[in-house]
GROMACS .gro file of C-alpha atoms in nm:
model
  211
    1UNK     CA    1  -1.401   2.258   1.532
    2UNK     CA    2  -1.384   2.016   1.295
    3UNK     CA    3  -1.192   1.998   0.941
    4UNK     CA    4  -1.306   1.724   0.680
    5UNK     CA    5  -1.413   1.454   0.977
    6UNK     CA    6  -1.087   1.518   1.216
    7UNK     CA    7  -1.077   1.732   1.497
    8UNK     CA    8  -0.848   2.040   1.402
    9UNK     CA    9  -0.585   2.034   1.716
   10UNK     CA   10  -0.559   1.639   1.552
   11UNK     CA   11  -0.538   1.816   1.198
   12UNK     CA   12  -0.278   2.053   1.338
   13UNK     CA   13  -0.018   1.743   1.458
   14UNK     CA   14  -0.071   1.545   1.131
   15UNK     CA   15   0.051   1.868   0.970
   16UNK     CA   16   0.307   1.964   1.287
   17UNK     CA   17   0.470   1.685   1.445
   18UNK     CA   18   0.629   1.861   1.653
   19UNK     CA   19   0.344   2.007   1.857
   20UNK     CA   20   0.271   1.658   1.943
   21UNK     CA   21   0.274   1.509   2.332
   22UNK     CA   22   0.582   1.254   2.204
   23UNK     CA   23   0.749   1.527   2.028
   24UNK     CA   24   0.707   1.761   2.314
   25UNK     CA   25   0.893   1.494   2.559
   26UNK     CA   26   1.228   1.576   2.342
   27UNK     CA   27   1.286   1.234   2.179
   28UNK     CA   28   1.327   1.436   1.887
   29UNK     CA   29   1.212   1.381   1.567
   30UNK     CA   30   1.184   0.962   1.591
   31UNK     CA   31   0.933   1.009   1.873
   32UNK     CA   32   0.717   1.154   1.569
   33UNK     CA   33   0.684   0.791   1.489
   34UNK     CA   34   0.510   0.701   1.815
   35UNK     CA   35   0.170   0.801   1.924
   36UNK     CA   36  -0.080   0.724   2.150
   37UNK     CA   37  -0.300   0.551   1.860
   38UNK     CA   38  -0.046   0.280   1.793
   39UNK     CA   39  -0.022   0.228   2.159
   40UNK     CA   40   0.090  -0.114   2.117
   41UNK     CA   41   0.288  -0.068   1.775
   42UNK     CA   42   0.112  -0.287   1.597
   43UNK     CA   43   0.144  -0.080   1.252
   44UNK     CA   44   0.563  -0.035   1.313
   45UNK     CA   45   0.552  -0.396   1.427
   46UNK     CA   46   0.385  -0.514   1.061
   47UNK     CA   47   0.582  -0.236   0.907
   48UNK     CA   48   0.896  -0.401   0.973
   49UNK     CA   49   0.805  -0.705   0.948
   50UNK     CA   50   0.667  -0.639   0.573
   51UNK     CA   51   1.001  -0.446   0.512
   52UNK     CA   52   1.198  -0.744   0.602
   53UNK     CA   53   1.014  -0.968   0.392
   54UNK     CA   54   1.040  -0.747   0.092
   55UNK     CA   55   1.469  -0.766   0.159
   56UNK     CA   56   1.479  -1.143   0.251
   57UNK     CA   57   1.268  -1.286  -0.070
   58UNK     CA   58   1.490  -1.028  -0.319
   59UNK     CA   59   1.783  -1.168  -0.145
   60UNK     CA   60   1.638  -1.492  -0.218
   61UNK     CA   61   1.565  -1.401  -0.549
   62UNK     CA   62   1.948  -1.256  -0.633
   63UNK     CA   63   2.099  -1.521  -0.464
   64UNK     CA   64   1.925  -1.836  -0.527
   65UNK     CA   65   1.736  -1.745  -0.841
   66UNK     CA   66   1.393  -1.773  -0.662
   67UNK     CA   67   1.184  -1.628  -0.398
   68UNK     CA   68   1.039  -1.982  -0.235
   69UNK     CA   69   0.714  -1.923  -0.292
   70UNK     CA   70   0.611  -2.249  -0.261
   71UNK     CA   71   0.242  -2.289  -0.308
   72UNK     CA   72   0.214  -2.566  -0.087
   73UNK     CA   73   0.363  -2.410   0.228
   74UNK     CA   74   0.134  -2.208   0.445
   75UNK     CA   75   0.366  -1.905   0.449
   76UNK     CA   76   0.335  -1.873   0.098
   77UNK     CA   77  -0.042  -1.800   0.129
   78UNK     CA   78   0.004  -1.641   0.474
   79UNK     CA   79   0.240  -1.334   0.273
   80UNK     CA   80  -0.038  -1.149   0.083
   81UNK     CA   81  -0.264  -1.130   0.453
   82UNK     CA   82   0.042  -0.993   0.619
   83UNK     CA   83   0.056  -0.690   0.361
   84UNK     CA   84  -0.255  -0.646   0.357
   85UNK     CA   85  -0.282  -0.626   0.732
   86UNK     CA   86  -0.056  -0.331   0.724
   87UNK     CA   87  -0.218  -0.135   0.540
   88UNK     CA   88  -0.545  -0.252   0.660
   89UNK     CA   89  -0.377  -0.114   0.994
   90UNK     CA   90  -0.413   0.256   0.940
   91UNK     CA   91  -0.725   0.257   1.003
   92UNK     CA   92  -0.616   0.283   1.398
   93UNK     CA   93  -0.499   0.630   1.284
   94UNK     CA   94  -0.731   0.953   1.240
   95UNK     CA   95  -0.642   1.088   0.890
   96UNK     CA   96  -0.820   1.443   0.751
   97UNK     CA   97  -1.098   1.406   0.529
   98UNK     CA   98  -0.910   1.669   0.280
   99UNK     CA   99  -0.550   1.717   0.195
  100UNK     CA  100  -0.321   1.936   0.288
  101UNK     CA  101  -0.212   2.156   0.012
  102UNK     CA  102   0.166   2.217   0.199
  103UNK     CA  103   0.219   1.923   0.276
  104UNK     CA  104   0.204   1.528   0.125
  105UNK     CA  105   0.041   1.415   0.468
  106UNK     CA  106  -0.235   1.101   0.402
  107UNK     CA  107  -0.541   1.178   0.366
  108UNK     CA  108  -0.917   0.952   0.351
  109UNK     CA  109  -0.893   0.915  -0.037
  110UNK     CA  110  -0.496   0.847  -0.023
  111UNK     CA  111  -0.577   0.559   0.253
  112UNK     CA  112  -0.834   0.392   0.079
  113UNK     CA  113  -0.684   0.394  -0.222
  114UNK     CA  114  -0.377   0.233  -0.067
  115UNK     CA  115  -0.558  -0.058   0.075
  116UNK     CA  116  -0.767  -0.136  -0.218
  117UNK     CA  117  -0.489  -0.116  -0.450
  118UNK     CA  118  -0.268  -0.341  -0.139
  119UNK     CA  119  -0.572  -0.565  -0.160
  120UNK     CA  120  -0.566  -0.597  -0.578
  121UNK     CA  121  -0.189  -0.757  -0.535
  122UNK     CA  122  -0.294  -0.984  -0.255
  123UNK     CA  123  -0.558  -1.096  -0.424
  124UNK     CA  124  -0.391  -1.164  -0.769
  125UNK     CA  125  -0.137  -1.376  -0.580
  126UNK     CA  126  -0.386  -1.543  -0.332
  127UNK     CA  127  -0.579  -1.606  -0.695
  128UNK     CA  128  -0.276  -1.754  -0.920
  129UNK     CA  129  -0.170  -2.014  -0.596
  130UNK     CA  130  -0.551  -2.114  -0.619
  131UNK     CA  131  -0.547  -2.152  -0.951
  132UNK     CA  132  -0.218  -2.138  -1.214
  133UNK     CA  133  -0.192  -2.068  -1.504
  134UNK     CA  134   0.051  -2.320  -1.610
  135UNK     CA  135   0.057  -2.691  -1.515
  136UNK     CA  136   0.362  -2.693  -1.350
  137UNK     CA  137   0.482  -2.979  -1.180
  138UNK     CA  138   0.747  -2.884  -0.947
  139UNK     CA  139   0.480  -2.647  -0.777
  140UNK     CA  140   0.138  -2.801  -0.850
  141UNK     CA  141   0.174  -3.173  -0.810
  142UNK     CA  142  -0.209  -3.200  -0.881
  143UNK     CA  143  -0.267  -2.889  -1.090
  144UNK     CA  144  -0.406  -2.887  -1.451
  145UNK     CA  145  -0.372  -2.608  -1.723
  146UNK     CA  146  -0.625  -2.375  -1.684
  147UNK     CA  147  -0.574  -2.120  -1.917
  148UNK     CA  148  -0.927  -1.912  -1.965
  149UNK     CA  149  -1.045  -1.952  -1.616
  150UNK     CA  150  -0.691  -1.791  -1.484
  151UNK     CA  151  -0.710  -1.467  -1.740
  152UNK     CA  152  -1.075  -1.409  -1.666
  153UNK     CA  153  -1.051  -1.423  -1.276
  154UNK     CA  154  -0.786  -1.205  -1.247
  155UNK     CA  155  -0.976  -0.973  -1.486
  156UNK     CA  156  -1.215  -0.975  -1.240
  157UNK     CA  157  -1.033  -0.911  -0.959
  158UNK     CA  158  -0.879  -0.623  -1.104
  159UNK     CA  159  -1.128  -0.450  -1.253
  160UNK     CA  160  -1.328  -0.510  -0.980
  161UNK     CA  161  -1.100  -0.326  -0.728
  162UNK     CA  162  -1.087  -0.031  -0.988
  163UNK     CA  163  -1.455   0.036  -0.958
  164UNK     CA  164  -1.429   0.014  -0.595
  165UNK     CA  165  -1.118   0.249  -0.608
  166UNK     CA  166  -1.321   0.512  -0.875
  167UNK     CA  167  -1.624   0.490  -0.585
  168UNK     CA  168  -1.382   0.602  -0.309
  169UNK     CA  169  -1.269   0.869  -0.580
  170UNK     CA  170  -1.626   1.013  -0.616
  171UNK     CA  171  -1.690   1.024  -0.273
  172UNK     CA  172  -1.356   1.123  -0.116
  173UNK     CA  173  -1.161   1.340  -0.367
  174UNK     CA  174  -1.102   1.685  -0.251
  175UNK     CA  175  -1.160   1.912  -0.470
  176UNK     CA  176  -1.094   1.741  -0.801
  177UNK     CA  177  -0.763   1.704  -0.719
  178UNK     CA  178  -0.591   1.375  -0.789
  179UNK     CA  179  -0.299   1.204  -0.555
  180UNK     CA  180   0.000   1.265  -0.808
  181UNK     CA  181  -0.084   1.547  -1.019
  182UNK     CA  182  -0.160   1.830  -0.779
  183UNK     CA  183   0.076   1.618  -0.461
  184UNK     CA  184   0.295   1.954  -0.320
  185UNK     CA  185   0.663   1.981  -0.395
  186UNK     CA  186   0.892   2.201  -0.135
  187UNK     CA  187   0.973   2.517  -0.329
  188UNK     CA  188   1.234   2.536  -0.567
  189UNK     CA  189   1.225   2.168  -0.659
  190UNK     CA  190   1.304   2.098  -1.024
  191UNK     CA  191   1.088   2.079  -1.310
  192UNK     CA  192   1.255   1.783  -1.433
  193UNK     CA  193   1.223   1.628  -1.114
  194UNK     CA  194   0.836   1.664  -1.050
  195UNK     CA  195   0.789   1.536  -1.419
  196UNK     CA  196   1.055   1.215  -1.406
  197UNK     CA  197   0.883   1.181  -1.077
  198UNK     CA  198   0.461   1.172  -1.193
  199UNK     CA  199   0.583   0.959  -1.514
  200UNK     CA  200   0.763   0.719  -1.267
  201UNK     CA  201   0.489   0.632  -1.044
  202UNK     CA  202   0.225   0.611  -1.355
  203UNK     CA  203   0.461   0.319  -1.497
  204UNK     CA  204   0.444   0.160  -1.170
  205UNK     CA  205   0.050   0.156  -1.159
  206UNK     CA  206   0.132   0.017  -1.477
  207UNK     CA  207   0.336  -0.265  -1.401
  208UNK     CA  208   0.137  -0.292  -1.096
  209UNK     CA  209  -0.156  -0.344  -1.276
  210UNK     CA  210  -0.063  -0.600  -1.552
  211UNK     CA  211   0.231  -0.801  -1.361
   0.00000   0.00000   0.00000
Protein backbone atom coordinates (compact mmCIF):
# COMPACT_ATOMS: atom_id res chain seq x y z
CA UNK A 1 0.00 0.00 0.00
CA UNK A 2 0.95 3.26 -0.02
CA UNK A 3 1.30 5.99 2.93
CA UNK A 4 1.48 9.80 1.93
CA UNK A 5 3.41 9.01 -1.66
CA UNK A 6 6.00 6.22 -0.17
CA UNK A 7 5.55 2.71 -0.31
CA UNK A 8 4.85 1.46 3.37
CA UNK A 9 7.70 -1.46 3.69
CA UNK A 10 9.93 2.02 2.59
CA UNK A 11 7.82 3.92 5.35
CA UNK A 12 8.53 1.08 7.75
CA UNK A 13 12.72 1.42 7.39
CA UNK A 14 12.62 5.28 7.53
CA UNK A 15 10.87 4.64 10.86
CA UNK A 16 13.01 1.14 11.65
CA UNK A 17 16.45 1.14 10.57
CA UNK A 18 17.06 -1.77 11.62
CA UNK A 19 14.76 -3.84 9.41
CA UNK A 20 16.79 -2.52 6.66
CA UNK A 21 18.98 -4.89 4.04
CA UNK A 22 22.38 -2.89 5.48
CA UNK A 23 21.22 -3.19 8.93
CA UNK A 24 20.30 -6.77 8.50
CA UNK A 25 24.09 -7.58 7.23
CA UNK A 26 25.21 -6.74 11.07
CA UNK A 27 27.32 -3.61 10.45
CA UNK A 28 25.39 -2.38 13.20
CA UNK A 29 23.95 0.72 13.62
CA UNK A 30 26.56 2.87 11.11
CA UNK A 31 25.38 0.67 8.24
CA UNK A 32 21.99 2.69 8.93
CA UNK A 33 23.87 5.39 7.18
CA UNK A 34 24.26 3.46 3.92
CA UNK A 35 21.58 2.51 1.53
CA UNK A 36 21.04 1.44 -1.71
CA UNK A 37 19.74 5.10 -2.79
CA UNK A 38 23.05 6.77 -2.10
CA UNK A 39 24.70 4.01 -3.95
CA UNK A 40 27.56 6.08 -4.76
CA UNK A 41 27.58 8.35 -1.49
CA UNK A 42 27.22 11.27 -3.03
CA UNK A 43 25.02 12.93 -0.07
CA UNK A 44 27.84 11.56 2.83
CA UNK A 45 30.45 12.63 0.30
CA UNK A 46 28.92 16.52 0.25
CA UNK A 47 28.01 15.97 3.83
CA UNK A 48 31.47 15.88 4.87
CA UNK A 49 32.73 17.89 2.75
CA UNK A 50 30.17 20.81 3.91
CA UNK A 51 31.05 19.76 7.57
CA UNK A 52 34.63 20.38 6.96
CA UNK A 53 34.15 23.61 5.49
CA UNK A 54 31.98 24.81 8.27
CA UNK A 55 35.28 23.74 10.87
CA UNK A 56 38.09 25.05 8.52
CA UNK A 57 36.54 28.78 7.81
CA UNK A 58 35.64 29.08 11.92
CA UNK A 59 39.13 28.00 12.42
CA UNK A 60 40.00 30.59 10.04
CA UNK A 61 37.87 32.92 11.59
CA UNK A 62 39.32 32.25 15.45
CA UNK A 63 42.62 32.10 14.31
CA UNK A 64 43.26 34.60 11.73
CA UNK A 65 40.38 36.96 12.38
CA UNK A 66 38.74 36.14 8.97
CA UNK A 67 37.17 33.49 6.99
CA UNK A 68 38.96 34.30 3.33
CA UNK A 69 36.14 34.92 1.62
CA UNK A 70 37.64 36.61 -0.97
CA UNK A 71 35.18 37.76 -3.54
CA UNK A 72 37.47 37.51 -6.25
CA UNK A 73 38.47 33.84 -5.89
CA UNK A 74 36.25 31.29 -7.47
CA UNK A 75 35.91 29.24 -4.27
CA UNK A 76 34.40 32.00 -2.64
CA UNK A 77 31.40 31.89 -5.06
CA UNK A 78 31.76 28.11 -5.55
CA UNK A 79 30.78 27.73 -1.31
CA UNK A 80 27.06 28.67 -1.39
CA UNK A 81 26.51 25.86 -4.65
CA UNK A 82 28.27 23.30 -2.57
CA UNK A 83 25.60 23.73 0.36
CA UNK A 84 23.15 23.97 -1.58
CA UNK A 85 23.99 20.83 -3.46
CA UNK A 86 23.62 18.93 -0.28
CA UNK A 87 20.66 19.60 0.49
CA UNK A 88 19.51 19.74 -3.00
CA UNK A 89 20.83 15.99 -2.69
CA UNK A 90 18.01 14.44 -0.73
CA UNK A 91 16.03 14.38 -3.23
CA UNK A 92 17.84 10.83 -4.22
CA UNK A 93 16.05 9.69 -1.02
CA UNK A 94 12.21 8.61 -0.75
CA UNK A 95 10.87 10.61 2.27
CA UNK A 96 6.89 10.06 3.54
CA UNK A 97 4.51 12.49 2.44
CA UNK A 98 3.34 12.82 6.34
CA UNK A 99 5.27 12.73 9.53
CA UNK A 100 5.73 10.42 11.86
CA UNK A 101 4.20 11.31 15.10
CA UNK A 102 7.01 8.89 17.18
CA UNK A 103 9.53 9.80 15.64
CA UNK A 104 11.52 13.24 14.19
CA UNK A 105 12.18 11.28 10.80
CA UNK A 106 12.09 13.95 7.52
CA UNK A 107 9.36 14.28 5.94
CA UNK A 108 8.16 16.20 2.18
CA UNK A 109 7.36 19.56 4.01
CA UNK A 110 10.60 19.23 6.38
CA UNK A 111 12.77 18.66 2.98
CA UNK A 112 11.52 21.40 1.12
CA UNK A 113 11.61 23.63 3.62
CA UNK A 114 15.28 22.79 4.21
CA UNK A 115 16.35 23.50 0.72
CA UNK A 116 14.49 26.64 0.23
CA UNK A 117 15.58 28.03 3.41
CA UNK A 118 19.53 26.39 2.30
CA UNK A 119 18.81 28.24 -0.92
CA UNK A 120 17.76 31.84 0.95
CA UNK A 121 21.55 31.82 2.56
CA UNK A 122 23.17 30.93 -0.71
CA UNK A 123 21.53 33.31 -2.36
CA UNK A 124 22.05 36.28 0.11
CA UNK A 125 25.79 35.53 -0.12
CA UNK A 126 25.91 34.77 -3.94
CA UNK A 127 23.85 38.38 -3.89
CA UNK A 128 26.21 40.60 -1.46
CA UNK A 129 29.64 39.21 -3.62
CA UNK A 130 27.57 40.51 -6.73
CA UNK A 131 26.81 43.44 -5.31
CA UNK A 132 28.19 45.05 -1.67
CA UNK A 133 27.01 47.01 0.27
CA UNK A 134 30.01 48.91 1.16
CA UNK A 135 32.75 50.17 -1.20
CA UNK A 136 35.40 48.38 0.15
CA UNK A 137 38.62 48.38 -1.31
CA UNK A 138 40.57 45.55 -0.07
CA UNK A 139 37.70 43.24 -1.51
CA UNK A 140 36.10 45.18 -4.38
CA UNK A 141 38.88 46.86 -6.28
CA UNK A 142 36.18 48.15 -8.77
CA UNK A 143 33.10 48.24 -6.55
CA UNK A 144 31.00 51.39 -5.79
CA UNK A 145 28.59 52.04 -2.79
CA UNK A 146 25.43 50.81 -3.53
CA UNK A 147 23.42 51.24 -0.72
CA UNK A 148 19.46 51.01 -1.88
CA UNK A 149 19.99 48.53 -4.59
CA UNK A 150 21.81 46.05 -1.88
CA UNK A 151 18.78 46.39 0.91
CA UNK A 152 16.10 46.00 -1.71
CA UNK A 153 17.57 42.84 -3.47
CA UNK A 154 18.09 41.01 -0.61
CA UNK A 155 14.53 41.98 0.42
CA UNK A 156 13.64 40.31 -2.45
CA UNK A 157 15.36 37.38 -2.17
CA UNK A 158 14.11 36.77 1.12
CA UNK A 159 10.81 37.40 0.99
CA UNK A 160 10.65 35.79 -2.04
CA UNK A 161 11.83 32.37 -0.67
CA UNK A 162 9.19 32.86 2.21
CA UNK A 163 6.30 32.78 -0.17
CA UNK A 164 7.75 29.88 -1.83
CA UNK A 165 8.34 28.24 1.65
CA UNK A 166 4.39 29.28 2.88
CA UNK A 167 3.34 27.47 -0.75
CA UNK A 168 5.15 24.22 0.22
CA UNK A 169 3.35 24.82 3.72
CA UNK A 170 -0.16 24.84 2.13
CA UNK A 171 0.38 22.05 0.10
CA UNK A 172 2.55 19.74 2.22
CA UNK A 173 1.72 20.31 5.93
CA UNK A 174 0.25 17.38 7.61
CA UNK A 175 -2.30 18.01 9.44
CA UNK A 176 -1.76 21.57 10.59
CA UNK A 177 1.03 20.62 12.33
CA UNK A 178 4.14 22.76 12.15
CA UNK A 179 8.01 21.35 12.18
CA UNK A 180 8.91 22.65 15.82
CA UNK A 181 5.84 22.96 17.71
CA UNK A 182 4.22 19.54 17.52
CA UNK A 183 8.22 17.75 16.55
CA UNK A 184 8.00 14.42 19.18
CA UNK A 185 10.15 14.35 22.28
CA UNK A 186 11.12 10.67 23.81
CA UNK A 187 9.03 10.40 26.96
CA UNK A 188 9.99 11.87 30.03
CA UNK A 189 12.02 14.67 28.48
CA UNK A 190 11.89 17.94 30.41
CA UNK A 191 9.62 20.70 30.15
CA UNK A 192 12.32 23.10 30.36
CA UNK A 193 14.10 21.38 27.80
CA UNK A 194 11.37 21.22 24.95
CA UNK A 195 10.73 25.03 25.72
CA UNK A 196 14.70 26.30 25.84
CA UNK A 197 14.75 24.03 22.88
CA UNK A 198 11.51 25.66 20.42
CA UNK A 199 12.74 29.29 21.68
CA UNK A 200 16.31 28.32 20.52
CA UNK A 201 15.67 27.36 17.06
CA UNK A 202 13.01 30.43 16.58
CA UNK A 203 16.10 32.85 17.38
CA UNK A 204 18.03 31.07 14.86
CA UNK A 205 15.35 31.57 12.02
CA UNK A 206 15.83 34.83 13.39
CA UNK A 207 19.32 35.46 12.97
CA UNK A 208 19.05 33.40 9.98
CA UNK A 209 16.80 35.58 8.50
CA UNK A 210 18.24 39.13 9.12
CA UNK A 211 22.18 38.23 9.22
Amino acid sequence: GKMGGVDASVARKLEHPAESPSKQRGMGRLASLFTFHDRFNMHKILGITCLVHYLVRFFWLAWYGTMFLDPGHWTTWATPFLHLTLSVSSFIFPVPKNRFGSKPIIWKELQLHNIIFTARSCAVMLFYLWCPVHDDVSLYAKAKPTGLEHYVGRFVIIVGLHYAADWVTENYQDRGRTTTRDMPWDHGTPEWIKAGTKKYYAVCQLFATTA
